[in-house]
Amino acid sequence: MTIPLASGEPGTQNAYWAHPASQLLTEYHTNAGGLSATNARERLAKAGPNTIGRRSRTTAIGTFARQFRNPLVLILIFAAIVSATVGDISDALIISLIVLASCVLSFSQEYRASKTMESLRRTISTKATVVRDGKELAVPVEDVVPGDIVKLSAGNLIPADGVILDSRDFNVSEAALTGETFPVVKSAGETSADATLGQRTNVVFTGTSVRSGTATVLTTRTGGTTEFASIAAAIERQAPETGFAKGIRRFGTLMTEVMLAIVIVVFVANLLLHRPLIESLLFSLALAVGLTPELLPAIISVTLARGARAMAKNGVIVRKLEAIENLGSMDILCTDKTGTLTEGVIHLDGCFDSEGQTSSDVTLWATLNATLQTGLANPLDDAIALAAKDANLSQYSKVDEIPYDFIRKRLTVVIREATQPTSDLMICKGAVSNVLAICSCVLNGQQSEALDDTRRKHIDEKFQAWSAQGFRVLGLAVRRIDRQAAYRRQDETGLAFAGFLLFLDPPKSGVAETLSALSARGIAIKVITGDNRYVARHLAAAIGIKVGRVMTGEELSHMTKDGLLRLAPKTDLFVEIDPNQKERIIEALRRHGHVVGYMGDGINDAPALHEADIGISVDTAVDVAREAADMILLKQDLGVLLRGIDDGRRTFSNTMKYVSITTSANFGNMISMACASLFLPFLPLLAKQILLNNLLSSVPSLAIAGDNVDPEQVEIPRRWDIGQVRRFMVSFGLVSSAFDFLTFGFLLLAMHATADTFRTAWFVESLITQLAIVLVVRTHMAFWKSRPSPMLTMLTLGIALLAVVFPYLPFAAWFGFIALPLPIVAGLLAISILYVIVSEATKRWFFARGREAHLRRTTKRRGLPRH
């Protein structure tokens, strides 16, 4: 059998899972000591990077070419071709230059934004543990090659397809590949050549994850040759549409409907008025382009990339740009308590026997269990090991281990002592109730007594008392067992309850102030924890969370979907929650209409992170959680997240500024132009003049991404509201049109302007008013009280000055402009000043109505907790 090293070579369908591991090691020219570094480099060069599909690499040429796939650009190119065909070479040249300038502007912004995101993503690349030159080391997943020996443990994403060489209680979640909900037990061995994916119990696959246990795997397939590669495209197509993308899509639909209506009416009307066909067609196409905010994709890319860059400086790495909008819209944050609300540095406070007395035996047994286990790393074991760092354990050796899993909620280590030649000692620790479930007696000093109801009640009372004081309490049990070759879960029975382990994780400094700041921004905190109700209540009281309702995992398990939908928004603490219940809670809150963030870093947080509108994890999280998250915090701190929320809201605010500015100005001007074309004996603007106006008015918008944002814009969650966009467009568009008609009257009735004078004057007035509206609608405050960014100020004033002097420039005649008399210039400036005053008054009226509507919606909302 020939084992291929690169995608596409013959033999990729060979049933490697049906062959002995020893044969595979020989054919892949590797062994338990792994590949050499030199061999690994050679294989990487041959097989290529371990990535699925084409690499997401941004090139300048590709980005620039994409600008010409825009339908609006294609319309303009068509218009240029039509002009050249009918012999109007100058118009064709001018339109082509405007198209090129617009594409260059869009390209420069998009390319810089994409490069920014690539650099940010490189900082959070996933690693895999491989054996190279006999040593374990972490390498980027992209560098894993066929023949690599990979070490896997709970929480790892599986980086490549491979055959299991050795495993220990190894369970893998294959839902992403097979749809199987429950973890699948995997072990070394052979399966039949015709086994289906689900039947290959000796093989692991790219894109799946380790639920529990450990394994050593020989890599057989990477990149495009993996099983997951064949379904990656389908999975990508099934990705749900984000709220941000939905808002953009609905906005695009709105603008398309308006554009088509205006263009068709204007084109048909001009033909009925016996205007030239080509001239009418070019005018109608220019209207379509003038109405549409064609720089919106570039502006969004730049704004979001700038927001991602700002968030990175504050310790938040954005994996998906659209998540920034969701972060700004979030009104509920669900989080665990450990490390987020607490310090996350857990201290072992004491080891006590069943009567609550300090016990050296319990301390020793806990130390052996914590230091000899090799499964899922956790802070509780680290705390035990730190407290007993000077203990001498040389006389004890580990025989076996039954790793922790989230169903049993306990971990068992079997040790052997030199002084006990015929038996081993089984030491089990875990959640008190889960440990008691496998106990038949209790140790009282050196004596063993039956575990009756009285004893159980006594143990439970101690557990509750310590928990109410804020301690996290684990139980510990032991059993002497005759020596045997291997131990399994079935051996966890008949143990003696030995005592308690008490841990303390104090509230994080400043967390109460951070929660208050989140509440002030309209974000409610809901704690979802596996800890018991007593610990959770104690913490809530310590950090100032007023608890109205507590829901336990037991209650939730008996609750219908509608019942949870009704109660979830009213619940502050979800306690004793099983990992698979987290997703149900998030789903219920989202169905209630909330934008929900979920913060998690564990193996079982991945489904909840996927379900949430905004999944948040930390840089130290397990691979599964990091890959499921939309954002990664470089520090597990709500203060870092708070700054990220402010950055997200500023980013969303600046995105909506561009939408507001372009829709209000463009809609009004295009309506005015369409109406004017119907009663004027000439076209109000030539196609090239419309396009030049649109290009120049878009230039200041490039600085919107870095504009200053008023404090009130970050105070409350904000969402796309297409209804408000429509109302804003109509309200300000009508104001703009009213002043356009005032300008028409001034030019035709007072100044008796010719066609060229009219076009030149209206071009100047239209451009100035579009620039003025930038400064007015960019803020909800009075525009003179809100300072725009220096770049926005400079570009706006610069283009305004260019608008005034443009008719006097040597090349103005190319565009059909002539020099304007001073009285016309003065009249245009007066109309523009009056327009600013009326627009400012309209803005106050519009946003005052919006605030009243928001207050009414807030008053009707039920279920948000109060802090």
Short mmCIF file of N, CA, C and O in Angstrom, two decimals, residues 296-358:
data_model
loop_
_atom_site.label_atom_id
_atom_site.label_comp_id
_atom_site.label_asym_id
_atom_site.label_seq_id
_atom_site.Cartn_x
_atom_site.Cartn_y
_atom_site.Cartn_z
N LEU A 296 -20.21 51.74 0.26
CA LEU A 296 -20.62 51.11 1.51
C LEU A 296 -19.80 49.87 1.87
O LEU A 296 -19.34 49.75 3.01
N PRO A 297 -19.54 48.93 0.93
CA PRO A 297 -18.71 47.77 1.31
C PRO A 297 -17.33 48.18 1.82
O PRO A 297 -16.85 47.62 2.81
N ALA A 298 -16.71 49.14 1.14
CA ALA A 298 -15.37 49.57 1.57
C ALA A 298 -15.44 50.28 2.91
O ALA A 298 -14.59 50.06 3.79
N ILE A 299 -16.45 51.13 3.09
CA ILE A 299 -16.58 51.87 4.35
C ILE A 299 -16.81 50.89 5.51
O ILE A 299 -16.22 51.03 6.59
N ILE A 300 -17.66 49.88 5.28
CA ILE A 300 -17.92 48.90 6.32
C ILE A 300 -16.65 48.13 6.65
O ILE A 300 -16.31 47.91 7.82
N SER A 301 -15.91 47.70 5.61
CA SER A 301 -14.67 46.96 5.84
C SER A 301 -13.68 47.79 6.65
O SER A 301 -13.08 47.30 7.61
N VAL A 302 -13.52 49.05 6.27
CA VAL A 302 -12.57 49.91 6.97
C VAL A 302 -13.02 50.17 8.40
O VAL A 302 -12.23 50.11 9.35
N THR A 303 -14.31 50.47 8.56
CA THR A 303 -14.82 50.79 9.89
C THR A 303 -14.67 49.59 10.83
O THR A 303 -14.22 49.73 11.97
N LEU A 304 -15.05 48.42 10.34
CA LEU A 304 -14.95 47.23 11.19
C LEU A 304 -13.49 46.86 11.45
O LEU A 304 -13.13 46.46 12.56
N ALA A 305 -12.64 46.97 10.43
CA ALA A 305 -11.22 46.65 10.63
C ALA A 305 -10.58 47.62 11.60
O ALA A 305 -9.76 47.24 12.45
N ARG A 306 -10.94 48.88 11.50
CA ARG A 306 -10.40 49.86 12.44
C ARG A 306 -10.90 49.55 13.86
O ARG A 306 -10.15 49.63 14.82
N GLY A 307 -12.19 49.15 13.94
CA GLY A 307 -12.72 48.77 15.25
C GLY A 307 -11.99 47.55 15.81
O GLY A 307 -11.67 47.49 16.99
N ALA A 308 -11.71 46.57 14.92
CA ALA A 308 -10.97 45.38 15.36
C ALA A 308 -9.58 45.74 15.84
O ALA A 308 -9.07 45.17 16.81
N ARG A 309 -8.95 46.69 15.15
CA ARG A 309 -7.60 47.12 15.54
C ARG A 309 -7.63 47.81 16.89
O ARG A 309 -6.78 47.56 17.76
N ALA A 310 -8.63 48.67 17.10
CA ALA A 310 -8.76 49.35 18.40
C ALA A 310 -9.04 48.35 19.51
O ALA A 310 -8.51 48.47 20.62
N MET A 311 -9.88 47.36 19.21
CA MET A 311 -10.20 46.35 20.23
C MET A 311 -8.98 45.49 20.55
O MET A 311 -8.78 45.08 21.70
N ALA A 312 -8.15 45.22 19.54
CA ALA A 312 -6.94 44.44 19.78
C ALA A 312 -6.00 45.16 20.75
O ALA A 312 -5.37 44.53 21.60
N LYS A 313 -5.93 46.47 20.61
CA LYS A 313 -5.08 47.25 21.54
C LYS A 313 -5.60 47.15 22.96
O LYS A 313 -4.83 47.26 23.92
N ASN A 314 -6.92 46.95 23.10
CA ASN A 314 -7.53 46.82 24.43
C ASN A 314 -7.66 45.37 24.88
O ASN A 314 -8.33 45.09 25.88
N GLY A 315 -7.04 44.44 24.13
CA GLY A 315 -7.01 43.06 24.59
C GLY A 315 -8.12 42.18 24.07
O GLY A 315 -8.38 41.11 24.63
N VAL A 316 -8.81 42.58 22.98
CA VAL A 316 -9.88 41.77 22.40
C VAL A 316 -9.54 41.50 20.93
O VAL A 316 -9.45 42.42 20.14
N ILE A 317 -9.32 40.23 20.59
CA ILE A 317 -9.02 39.85 19.22
C ILE A 317 -10.30 39.39 18.54
O ILE A 317 -10.99 38.49 19.01
N VAL A 318 -10.63 40.02 17.42
CA VAL A 318 -11.87 39.72 16.69
C VAL A 318 -11.57 38.66 15.64
O VAL A 318 -10.70 38.84 14.79
N ARG A 319 -12.27 37.54 15.71
CA ARG A 319 -12.11 36.47 14.73
C ARG A 319 -13.07 36.65 13.55
O ARG A 319 -12.77 36.23 12.44
N LYS A 320 -14.23 37.24 13.80
CA LYS A 320 -15.21 37.46 12.74
C LYS A 320 -15.64 38.92 12.82
O LYS A 320 -16.21 39.36 13.82
N LEU A 321 -15.40 39.67 11.74
CA LEU A 321 -15.65 41.11 11.77
C LEU A 321 -17.09 41.44 12.11
O LEU A 321 -17.37 42.41 12.83
N GLU A 322 -18.05 40.64 11.58
CA GLU A 322 -19.46 40.96 11.82
C GLU A 322 -19.80 40.91 13.30
O GLU A 322 -20.80 41.49 13.74
N ALA A 323 -18.98 40.22 14.08
CA ALA A 323 -19.26 40.09 15.51
C ALA A 323 -19.18 41.43 16.23
O ALA A 323 -19.75 41.59 17.31
N ILE A 324 -18.46 42.39 15.66
CA ILE A 324 -18.33 43.70 16.31
C ILE A 324 -19.70 44.34 16.45
O ILE A 324 -20.03 44.92 17.50
N GLU A 325 -20.52 44.24 15.40
CA GLU A 325 -21.86 44.83 15.48
C GLU A 325 -22.69 44.14 16.54
O GLU A 325 -23.39 44.78 17.32
N ASN A 326 -22.59 42.79 16.60
CA ASN A 326 -23.35 42.06 17.61
C ASN A 326 -22.91 42.41 19.02
O ASN A 326 -23.71 42.47 19.94
N LEU A 327 -21.60 42.64 19.19
CA LEU A 327 -21.10 43.03 20.51
C LEU A 327 -21.70 44.37 20.93
O LEU A 327 -22.06 44.56 22.10
N GLY A 328 -21.81 45.28 19.99
CA GLY A 328 -22.41 46.58 20.31
C GLY A 328 -23.89 46.50 20.57
O GLY A 328 -24.45 47.34 21.28
N SER A 329 -24.56 45.46 20.01
CA SER A 329 -26.01 45.31 20.18
C SER A 329 -26.36 44.45 21.39
O SER A 329 -27.53 44.40 21.78
N MET A 330 -25.38 43.78 21.98
CA MET A 330 -25.63 42.83 23.06
C MET A 330 -26.32 43.49 24.25
O MET A 330 -25.91 44.55 24.71
N ASP A 331 -27.40 42.84 24.77
CA ASP A 331 -28.07 43.37 25.96
C ASP A 331 -28.10 42.37 27.11
O ASP A 331 -28.54 42.70 28.20
N ILE A 332 -27.63 41.13 26.86
CA ILE A 332 -27.48 40.14 27.94
C ILE A 332 -26.13 39.45 27.75
O ILE A 332 -25.79 39.03 26.63
N LEU A 333 -25.39 39.35 28.83
CA LEU A 333 -24.12 38.61 28.81
C LEU A 333 -24.23 37.45 29.79
O LEU A 333 -24.46 37.65 30.99
N CYS A 334 -24.08 36.24 29.28
CA CYS A 334 -24.08 35.04 30.12
C CYS A 334 -22.63 34.61 30.33
O CYS A 334 -21.85 34.56 29.38
N THR A 335 -22.30 34.30 31.58
CA THR A 335 -20.92 33.95 31.88
C THR A 335 -20.85 32.97 33.04
O THR A 335 -21.75 32.93 33.88
N ASP A 336 -19.78 32.19 33.07
CA ASP A 336 -19.46 31.40 34.24
C ASP A 336 -18.89 32.35 35.27
O ASP A 336 -18.62 33.52 34.99
N LYS A 337 -18.66 31.87 36.48
CA LYS A 337 -18.13 32.76 37.50
C LYS A 337 -16.62 32.66 37.64
O LYS A 337 -15.94 33.65 37.86
N THR A 338 -16.06 31.45 37.48
CA THR A 338 -14.65 31.24 37.74
C THR A 338 -13.78 31.98 36.72
O THR A 338 -13.90 31.77 35.52
N GLY A 339 -12.92 32.84 37.22
CA GLY A 339 -12.00 33.56 36.38
C GLY A 339 -12.58 34.80 35.74
O GLY A 339 -11.84 35.67 35.27
N THR A 340 -13.90 34.89 35.71
CA THR A 340 -14.56 36.07 35.14
C THR A 340 -15.06 36.98 36.25
O THR A 340 -14.74 38.17 36.29
N LEU A 341 -15.87 36.41 37.14
CA LEU A 341 -16.35 37.17 38.29
C LEU A 341 -15.43 36.98 39.50
O LEU A 341 -15.48 37.75 40.44
N THR A 342 -14.62 35.92 39.45
CA THR A 342 -13.69 35.65 40.54
C THR A 342 -12.26 35.78 40.03
O THR A 342 -12.03 35.92 38.82
N GLU A 343 -11.30 35.69 40.94
CA GLU A 343 -9.91 35.88 40.56
C GLU A 343 -9.43 34.78 39.62
O GLU A 343 -8.52 34.98 38.83
N GLY A 344 -10.02 33.59 39.72
CA GLY A 344 -9.59 32.49 38.88
C GLY A 344 -8.31 31.83 39.37
O GLY A 344 -7.82 30.88 38.77
N VAL A 345 -7.74 32.37 40.45
CA VAL A 345 -6.56 31.77 41.08
C VAL A 345 -7.06 31.04 42.32
O VAL A 345 -7.24 31.64 43.38
N ILE A 346 -7.31 29.75 42.18
CA ILE A 346 -7.96 28.99 43.23
C ILE A 346 -6.93 28.52 44.26
O ILE A 346 -5.86 28.04 43.90
N HIS A 347 -7.28 28.67 45.53
CA HIS A 347 -6.41 28.26 46.63
C HIS A 347 -7.04 27.09 47.37
O HIS A 347 -8.25 27.08 47.62
N LEU A 348 -6.24 26.09 47.72
CA LEU A 348 -6.71 25.00 48.56
C LEU A 348 -6.75 25.52 50.00
O LEU A 348 -5.71 25.81 50.59
N ASP A 349 -7.95 25.61 50.55
CA ASP A 349 -8.09 26.18 51.89
C ASP A 349 -7.95 25.14 52.98
O ASP A 349 -7.59 25.45 54.11
N GLY A 350 -8.26 23.88 52.67
CA GLY A 350 -8.12 22.84 53.70
C GLY A 350 -8.57 21.49 53.22
O GLY A 350 -9.38 21.38 52.28
N CYS A 351 -8.03 20.44 53.87
CA CYS A 351 -8.44 19.05 53.61
C CYS A 351 -8.98 18.48 54.92
O CYS A 351 -8.25 18.39 55.91
N PHE A 352 -10.25 18.09 54.91
CA PHE A 352 -10.93 17.70 56.15
C PHE A 352 -11.52 16.31 56.02
O PHE A 352 -11.92 15.88 54.93
N ASP A 353 -11.58 15.61 57.17
CA ASP A 353 -12.22 14.30 57.17
C ASP A 353 -13.73 14.45 57.20
O ASP A 353 -14.26 15.57 57.15
N SER A 354 -14.43 13.35 57.33
CA SER A 354 -15.89 13.38 57.25
C SER A 354 -16.53 14.14 58.41
O SER A 354 -17.69 14.55 58.33
N GLU A 355 -15.77 14.34 59.51
CA GLU A 355 -16.29 15.09 60.66
C GLU A 355 -15.89 16.56 60.62
O GLU A 355 -16.19 17.32 61.53
N GLY A 356 -15.16 16.97 59.55
CA GLY A 356 -14.78 18.37 59.42
C GLY A 356 -13.47 18.71 60.12
O GLY A 356 -13.17 19.89 60.31
N GLN A 357 -12.68 17.70 60.47
CA GLN A 357 -11.39 17.91 61.12
C GLN A 357 -10.26 17.80 60.08
O GLN A 357 -10.34 16.98 59.16
N THR A 358 -9.23 18.64 60.25
CA THR A 358 -8.09 18.57 59.34
C THR A 358 -7.51 17.16 59.33
O THR A 358 -7.32 16.56 60.39
#
